[in-house]
PDB file of C-alpha atoms in Angstrom:
ATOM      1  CA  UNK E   1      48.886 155.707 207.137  1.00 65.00           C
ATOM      2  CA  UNK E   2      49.070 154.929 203.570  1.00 81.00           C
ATOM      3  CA  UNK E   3      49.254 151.366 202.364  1.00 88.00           C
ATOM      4  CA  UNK E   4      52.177 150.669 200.442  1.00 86.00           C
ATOM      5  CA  UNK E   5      50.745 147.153 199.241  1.00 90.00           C
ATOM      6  CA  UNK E   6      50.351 148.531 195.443  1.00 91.00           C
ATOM      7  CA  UNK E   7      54.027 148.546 195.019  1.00 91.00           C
ATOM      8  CA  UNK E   8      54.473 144.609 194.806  1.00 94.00           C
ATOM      9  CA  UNK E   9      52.506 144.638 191.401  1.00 94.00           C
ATOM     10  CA  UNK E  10      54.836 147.729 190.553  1.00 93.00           C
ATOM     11  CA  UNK E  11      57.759 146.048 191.296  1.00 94.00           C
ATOM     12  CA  UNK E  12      56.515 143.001 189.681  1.00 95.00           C
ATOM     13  CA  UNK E  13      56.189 144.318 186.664  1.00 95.00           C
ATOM     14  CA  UNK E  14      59.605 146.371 186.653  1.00 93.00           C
ATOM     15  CA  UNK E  15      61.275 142.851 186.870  1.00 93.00           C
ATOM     16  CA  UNK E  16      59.193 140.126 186.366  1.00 94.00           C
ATOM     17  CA  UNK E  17      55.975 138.732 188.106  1.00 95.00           C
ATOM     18  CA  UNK E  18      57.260 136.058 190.857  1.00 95.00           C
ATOM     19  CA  UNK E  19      60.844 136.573 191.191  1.00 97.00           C
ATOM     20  CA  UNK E  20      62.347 135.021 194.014  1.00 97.00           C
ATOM     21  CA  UNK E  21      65.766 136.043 195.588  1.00 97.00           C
ATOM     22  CA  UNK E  22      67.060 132.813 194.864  1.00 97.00           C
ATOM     23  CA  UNK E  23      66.902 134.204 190.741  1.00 97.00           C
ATOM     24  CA  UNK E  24      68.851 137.051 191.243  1.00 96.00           C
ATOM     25  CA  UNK E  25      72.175 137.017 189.412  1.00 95.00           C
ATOM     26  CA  UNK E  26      73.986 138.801 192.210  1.00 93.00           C
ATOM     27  CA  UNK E  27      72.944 138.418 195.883  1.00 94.00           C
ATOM     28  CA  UNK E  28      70.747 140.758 197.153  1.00 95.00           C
ATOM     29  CA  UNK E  29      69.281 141.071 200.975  1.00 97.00           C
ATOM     30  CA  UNK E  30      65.981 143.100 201.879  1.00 97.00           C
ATOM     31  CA  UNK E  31      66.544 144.314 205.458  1.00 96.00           C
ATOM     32  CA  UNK E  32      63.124 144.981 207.790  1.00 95.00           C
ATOM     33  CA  UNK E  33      62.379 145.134 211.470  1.00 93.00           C
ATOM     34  CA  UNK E  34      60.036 143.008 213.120  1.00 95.00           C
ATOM     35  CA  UNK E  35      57.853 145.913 214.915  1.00 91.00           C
ATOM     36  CA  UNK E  36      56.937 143.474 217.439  1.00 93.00           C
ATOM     37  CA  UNK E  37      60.422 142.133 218.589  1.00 94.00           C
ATOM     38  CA  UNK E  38      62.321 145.165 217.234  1.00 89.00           C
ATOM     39  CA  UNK E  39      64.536 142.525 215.567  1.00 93.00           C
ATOM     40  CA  UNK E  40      66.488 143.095 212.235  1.00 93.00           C
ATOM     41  CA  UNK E  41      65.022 140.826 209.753  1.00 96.00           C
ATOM     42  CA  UNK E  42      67.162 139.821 206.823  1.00 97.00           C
ATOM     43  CA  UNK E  43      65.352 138.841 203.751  1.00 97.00           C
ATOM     44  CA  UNK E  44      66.950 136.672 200.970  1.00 97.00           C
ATOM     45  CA  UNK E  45      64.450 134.098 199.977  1.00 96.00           C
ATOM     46  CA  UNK E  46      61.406 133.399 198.504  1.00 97.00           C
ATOM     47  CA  UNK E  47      59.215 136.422 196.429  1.00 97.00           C
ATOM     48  CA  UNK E  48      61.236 139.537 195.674  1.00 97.00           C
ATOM     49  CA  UNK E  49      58.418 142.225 195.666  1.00 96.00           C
ATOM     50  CA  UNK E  50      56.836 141.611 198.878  1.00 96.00           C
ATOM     51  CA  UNK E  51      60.332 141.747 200.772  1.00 97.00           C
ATOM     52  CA  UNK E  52      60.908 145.300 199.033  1.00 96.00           C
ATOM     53  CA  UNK E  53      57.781 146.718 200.140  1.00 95.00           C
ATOM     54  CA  UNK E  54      58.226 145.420 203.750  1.00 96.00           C
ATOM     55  CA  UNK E  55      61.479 147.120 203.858  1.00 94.00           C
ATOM     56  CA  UNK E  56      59.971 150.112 202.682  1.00 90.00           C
ATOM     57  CA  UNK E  57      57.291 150.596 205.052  1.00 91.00           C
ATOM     58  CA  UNK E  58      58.435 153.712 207.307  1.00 85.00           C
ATOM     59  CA  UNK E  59      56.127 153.114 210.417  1.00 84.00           C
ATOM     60  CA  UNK E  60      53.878 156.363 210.766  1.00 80.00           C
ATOM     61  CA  UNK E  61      53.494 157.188 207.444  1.00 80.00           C
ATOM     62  CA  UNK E  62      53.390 153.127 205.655  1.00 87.00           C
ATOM     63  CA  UNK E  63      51.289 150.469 206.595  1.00 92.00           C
ATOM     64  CA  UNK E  64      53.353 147.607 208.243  1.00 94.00           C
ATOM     65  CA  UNK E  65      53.769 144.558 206.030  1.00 96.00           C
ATOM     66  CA  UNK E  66      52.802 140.688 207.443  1.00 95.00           C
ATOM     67  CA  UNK E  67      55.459 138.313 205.884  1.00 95.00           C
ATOM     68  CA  UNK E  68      56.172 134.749 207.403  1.00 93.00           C
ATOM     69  CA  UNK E  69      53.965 135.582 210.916  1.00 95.00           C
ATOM     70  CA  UNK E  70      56.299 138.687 211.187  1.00 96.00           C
ATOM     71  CA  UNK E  71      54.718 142.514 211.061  1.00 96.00           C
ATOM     72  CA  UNK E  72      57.743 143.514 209.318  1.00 96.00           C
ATOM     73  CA  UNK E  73      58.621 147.816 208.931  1.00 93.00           C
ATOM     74  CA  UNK E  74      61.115 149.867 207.215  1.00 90.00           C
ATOM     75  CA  UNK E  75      64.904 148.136 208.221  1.00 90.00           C
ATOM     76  CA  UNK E  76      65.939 151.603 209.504  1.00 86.00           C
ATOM     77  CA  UNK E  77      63.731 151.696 213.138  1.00 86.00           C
ATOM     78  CA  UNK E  78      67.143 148.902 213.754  1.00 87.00           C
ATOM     79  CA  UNK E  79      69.364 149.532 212.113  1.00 88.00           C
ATOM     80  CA  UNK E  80      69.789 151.924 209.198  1.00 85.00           C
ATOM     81  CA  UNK E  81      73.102 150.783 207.561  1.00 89.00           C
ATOM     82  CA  UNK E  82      73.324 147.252 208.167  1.00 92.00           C
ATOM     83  CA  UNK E  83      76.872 146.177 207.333  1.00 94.00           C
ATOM     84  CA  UNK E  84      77.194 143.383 209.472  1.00 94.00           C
ATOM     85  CA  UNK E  85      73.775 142.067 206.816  1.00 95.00           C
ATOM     86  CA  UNK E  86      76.657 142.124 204.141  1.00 95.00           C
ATOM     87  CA  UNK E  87      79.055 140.661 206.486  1.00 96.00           C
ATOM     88  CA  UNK E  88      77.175 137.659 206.857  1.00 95.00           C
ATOM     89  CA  UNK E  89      76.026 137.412 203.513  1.00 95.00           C
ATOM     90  CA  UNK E  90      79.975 137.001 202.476  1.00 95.00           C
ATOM     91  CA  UNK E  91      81.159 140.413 201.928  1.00 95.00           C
ATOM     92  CA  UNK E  92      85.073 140.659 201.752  1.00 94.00           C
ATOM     93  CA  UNK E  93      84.959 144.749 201.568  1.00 96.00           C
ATOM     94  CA  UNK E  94      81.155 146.682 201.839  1.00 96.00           C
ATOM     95  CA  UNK E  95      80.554 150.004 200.205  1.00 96.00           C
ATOM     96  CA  UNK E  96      77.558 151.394 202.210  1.00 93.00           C
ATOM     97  CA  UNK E  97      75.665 154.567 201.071  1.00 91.00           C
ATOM     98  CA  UNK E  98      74.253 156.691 203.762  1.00 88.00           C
ATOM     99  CA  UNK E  99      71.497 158.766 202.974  1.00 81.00           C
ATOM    100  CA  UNK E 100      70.450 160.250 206.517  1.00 78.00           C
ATOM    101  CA  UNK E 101      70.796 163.973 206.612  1.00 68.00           C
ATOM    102  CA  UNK E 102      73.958 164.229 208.993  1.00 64.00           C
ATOM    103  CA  UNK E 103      73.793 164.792 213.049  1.00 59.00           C
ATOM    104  CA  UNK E 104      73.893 168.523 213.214  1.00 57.00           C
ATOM    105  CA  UNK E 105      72.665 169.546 210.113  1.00 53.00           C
ATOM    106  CA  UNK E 106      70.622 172.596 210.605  1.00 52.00           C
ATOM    107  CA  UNK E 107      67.336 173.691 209.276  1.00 51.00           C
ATOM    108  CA  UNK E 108      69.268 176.118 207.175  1.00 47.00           C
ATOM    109  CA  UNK E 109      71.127 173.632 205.662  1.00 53.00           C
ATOM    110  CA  UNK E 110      68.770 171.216 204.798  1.00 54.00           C
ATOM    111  CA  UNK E 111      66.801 173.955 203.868  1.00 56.00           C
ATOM    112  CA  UNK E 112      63.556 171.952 203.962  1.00 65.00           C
ATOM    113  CA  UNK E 113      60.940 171.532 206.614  1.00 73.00           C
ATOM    114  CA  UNK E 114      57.967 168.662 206.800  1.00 75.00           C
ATOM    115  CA  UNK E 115      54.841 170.241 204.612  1.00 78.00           C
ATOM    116  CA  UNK E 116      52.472 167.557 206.562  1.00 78.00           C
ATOM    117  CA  UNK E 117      52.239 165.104 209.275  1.00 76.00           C
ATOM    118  CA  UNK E 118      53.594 161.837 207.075  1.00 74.00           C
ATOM    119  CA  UNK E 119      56.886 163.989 206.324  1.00 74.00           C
ATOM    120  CA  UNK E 120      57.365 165.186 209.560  1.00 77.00           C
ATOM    121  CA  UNK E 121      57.051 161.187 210.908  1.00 76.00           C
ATOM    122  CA  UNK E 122      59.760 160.040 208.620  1.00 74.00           C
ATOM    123  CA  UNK E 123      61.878 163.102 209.714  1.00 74.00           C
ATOM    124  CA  UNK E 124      61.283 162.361 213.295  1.00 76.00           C
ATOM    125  CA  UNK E 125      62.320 158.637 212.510  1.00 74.00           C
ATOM    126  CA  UNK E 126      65.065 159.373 210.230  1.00 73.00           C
ATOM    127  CA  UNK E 127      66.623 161.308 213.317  1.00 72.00           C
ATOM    128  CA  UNK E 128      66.613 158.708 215.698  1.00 73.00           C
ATOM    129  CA  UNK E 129      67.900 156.197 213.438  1.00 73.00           C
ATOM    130  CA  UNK E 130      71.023 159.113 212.728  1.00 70.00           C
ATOM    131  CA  UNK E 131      70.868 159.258 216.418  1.00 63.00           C
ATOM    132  CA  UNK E 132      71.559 154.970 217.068  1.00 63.00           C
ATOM    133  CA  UNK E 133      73.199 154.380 214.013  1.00 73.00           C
ATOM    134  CA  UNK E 134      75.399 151.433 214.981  1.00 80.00           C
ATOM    135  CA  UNK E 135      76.870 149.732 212.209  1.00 88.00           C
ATOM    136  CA  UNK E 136      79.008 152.897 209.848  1.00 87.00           C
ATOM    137  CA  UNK E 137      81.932 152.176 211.934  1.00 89.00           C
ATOM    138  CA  UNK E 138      82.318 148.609 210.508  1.00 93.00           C
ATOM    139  CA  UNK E 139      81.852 149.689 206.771  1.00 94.00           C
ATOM    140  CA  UNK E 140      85.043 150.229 204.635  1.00 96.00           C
ATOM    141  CA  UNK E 141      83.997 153.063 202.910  1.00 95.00           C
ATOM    142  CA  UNK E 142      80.765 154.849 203.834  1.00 93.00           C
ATOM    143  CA  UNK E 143      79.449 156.968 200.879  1.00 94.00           C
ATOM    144  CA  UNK E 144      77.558 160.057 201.574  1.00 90.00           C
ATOM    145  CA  UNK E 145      75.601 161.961 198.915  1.00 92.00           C
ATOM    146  CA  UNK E 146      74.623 165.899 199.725  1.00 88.00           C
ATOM    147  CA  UNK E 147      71.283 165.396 199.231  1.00 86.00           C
ATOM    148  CA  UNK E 148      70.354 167.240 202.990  1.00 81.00           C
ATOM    149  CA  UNK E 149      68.507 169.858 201.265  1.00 81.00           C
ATOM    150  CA  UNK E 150      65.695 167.295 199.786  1.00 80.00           C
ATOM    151  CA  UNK E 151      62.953 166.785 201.174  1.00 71.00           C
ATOM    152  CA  UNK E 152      62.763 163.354 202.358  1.00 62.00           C
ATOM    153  CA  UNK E 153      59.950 162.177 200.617  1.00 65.00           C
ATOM    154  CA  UNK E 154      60.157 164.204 197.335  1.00 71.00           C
ATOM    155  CA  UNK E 155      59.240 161.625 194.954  1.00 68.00           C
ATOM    156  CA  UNK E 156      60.140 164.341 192.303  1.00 83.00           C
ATOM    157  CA  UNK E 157      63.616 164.753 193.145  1.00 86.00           C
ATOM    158  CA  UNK E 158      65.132 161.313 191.391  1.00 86.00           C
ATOM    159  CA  UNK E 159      67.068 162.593 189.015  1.00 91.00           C
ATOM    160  CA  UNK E 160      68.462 164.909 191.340  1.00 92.00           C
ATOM    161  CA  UNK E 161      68.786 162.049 194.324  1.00 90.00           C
ATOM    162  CA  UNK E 162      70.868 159.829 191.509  1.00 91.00           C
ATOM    163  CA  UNK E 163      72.666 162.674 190.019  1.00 94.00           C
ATOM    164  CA  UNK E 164      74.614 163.351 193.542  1.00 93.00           C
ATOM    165  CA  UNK E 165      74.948 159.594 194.436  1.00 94.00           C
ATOM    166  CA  UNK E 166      76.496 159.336 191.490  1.00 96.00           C
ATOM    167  CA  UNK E 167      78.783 162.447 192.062  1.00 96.00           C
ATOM    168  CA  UNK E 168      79.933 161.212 195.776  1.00 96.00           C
ATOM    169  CA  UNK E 169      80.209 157.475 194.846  1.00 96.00           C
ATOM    170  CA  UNK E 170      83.079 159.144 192.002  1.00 97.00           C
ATOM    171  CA  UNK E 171      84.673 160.584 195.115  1.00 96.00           C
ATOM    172  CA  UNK E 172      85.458 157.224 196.188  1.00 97.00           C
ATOM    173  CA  UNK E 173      85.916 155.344 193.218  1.00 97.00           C
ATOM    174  CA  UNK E 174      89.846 156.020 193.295  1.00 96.00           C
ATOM    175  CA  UNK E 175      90.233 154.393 197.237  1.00 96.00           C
ATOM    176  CA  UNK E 176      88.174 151.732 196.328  1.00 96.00           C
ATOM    177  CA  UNK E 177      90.142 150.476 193.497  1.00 95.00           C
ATOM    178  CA  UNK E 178      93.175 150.680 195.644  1.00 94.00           C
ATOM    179  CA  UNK E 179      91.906 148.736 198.625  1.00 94.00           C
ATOM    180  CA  UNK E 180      90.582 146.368 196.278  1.00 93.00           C
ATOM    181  CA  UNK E 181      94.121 146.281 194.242  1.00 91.00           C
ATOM    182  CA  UNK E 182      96.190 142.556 194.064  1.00 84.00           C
ATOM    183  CA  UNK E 183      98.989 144.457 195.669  1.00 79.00           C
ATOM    184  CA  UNK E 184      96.741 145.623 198.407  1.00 75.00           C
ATOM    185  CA  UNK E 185      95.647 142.318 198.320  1.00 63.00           C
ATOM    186  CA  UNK E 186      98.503 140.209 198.664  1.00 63.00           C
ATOM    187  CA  UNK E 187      97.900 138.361 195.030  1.00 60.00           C
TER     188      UNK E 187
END
């Protein structure tokens, strides 16, 4: 496994060494599981960095992160899109953005297979979290970029991960504005 503990001082110096959640100008939640109780554990206080590399720690292939007394992993092992997170963090309307290759996408279509035993973990994982997803149902609009055909840990591909979030997040841009219209909403 690879240790991902070299991204806090990346992170910390893409924002600021020592931010804290409770700076942030807009609210922002870090979502992990605890590997040892499976729970989801939402993360909104204290240092910034750390939180972000817990949540980014894709068991098999990341080192697991201790934060508070918790071994804390990627968010997705419990839940990959977790809209009711939002929910209770106030959210009127939630926008999520799924970026799990769809059930039933073939081979062909994806058009990428795991080069090496850390890619084929996260693929693996990445299937049974498509597999339990829970929480799309409760999501107003649920944003899916074509991004299948990338290899899932292509560090490479950014430009070409943003360019297509940005292309299906247009898509929805018109809906959006009309759920979120004072007519719509009664003012």
């Amino acid at each position: 496994m690879l240790d991902l503990d070299k991204m806090i001082g990346w992170i910390d110096s893409l924002i600021g060494e020592g931010i804290r959640f409770e700076q942030l100008n807009t609210p922002f939640t870090a979502v992990a599981t605890d590997l040892v109780t499976s729970q989801v554990v939402a993360m909104n206080r204290g240092l910034l960095a750390p939180a972000i590399r817990a949540s980014c720690a894709v068991p098999g292939v990341f080192t697991p992160y201790r934060r508070n007394g918790r071994l804390l992993v990627d968010g997705v092992v419990a839940n990959n899109l977790p809209v009711s997170v939002a929910r209770d963090m106030g959210a009127d309307y939630v926008v999520a953005v799924d970026l799990l290759p769809p059930l039933g996408t073939t081979q062909a279509e994806r058009a990428v297979e795991p080069r090496n035993l850390a890619e084929a973990a996260m693929t693996a994982l990445f299937t049974l979290a498509r597999a339990t997803q829970a929480e799309q149902q409760y999501a107003d609009v649920v944003v899916t970029p074509p991004i299948a055909h990338i290899n899932l840990a292509d560090l490479f591909a950014a430009e070409e991960l943003l360019a297509a979030g940005k292309q299906a997040m247009a898509a929805w841009i018109p809906k959006i504005k009309a759920d979120l219209s004072p007519e719509k909403a009664g003012l």
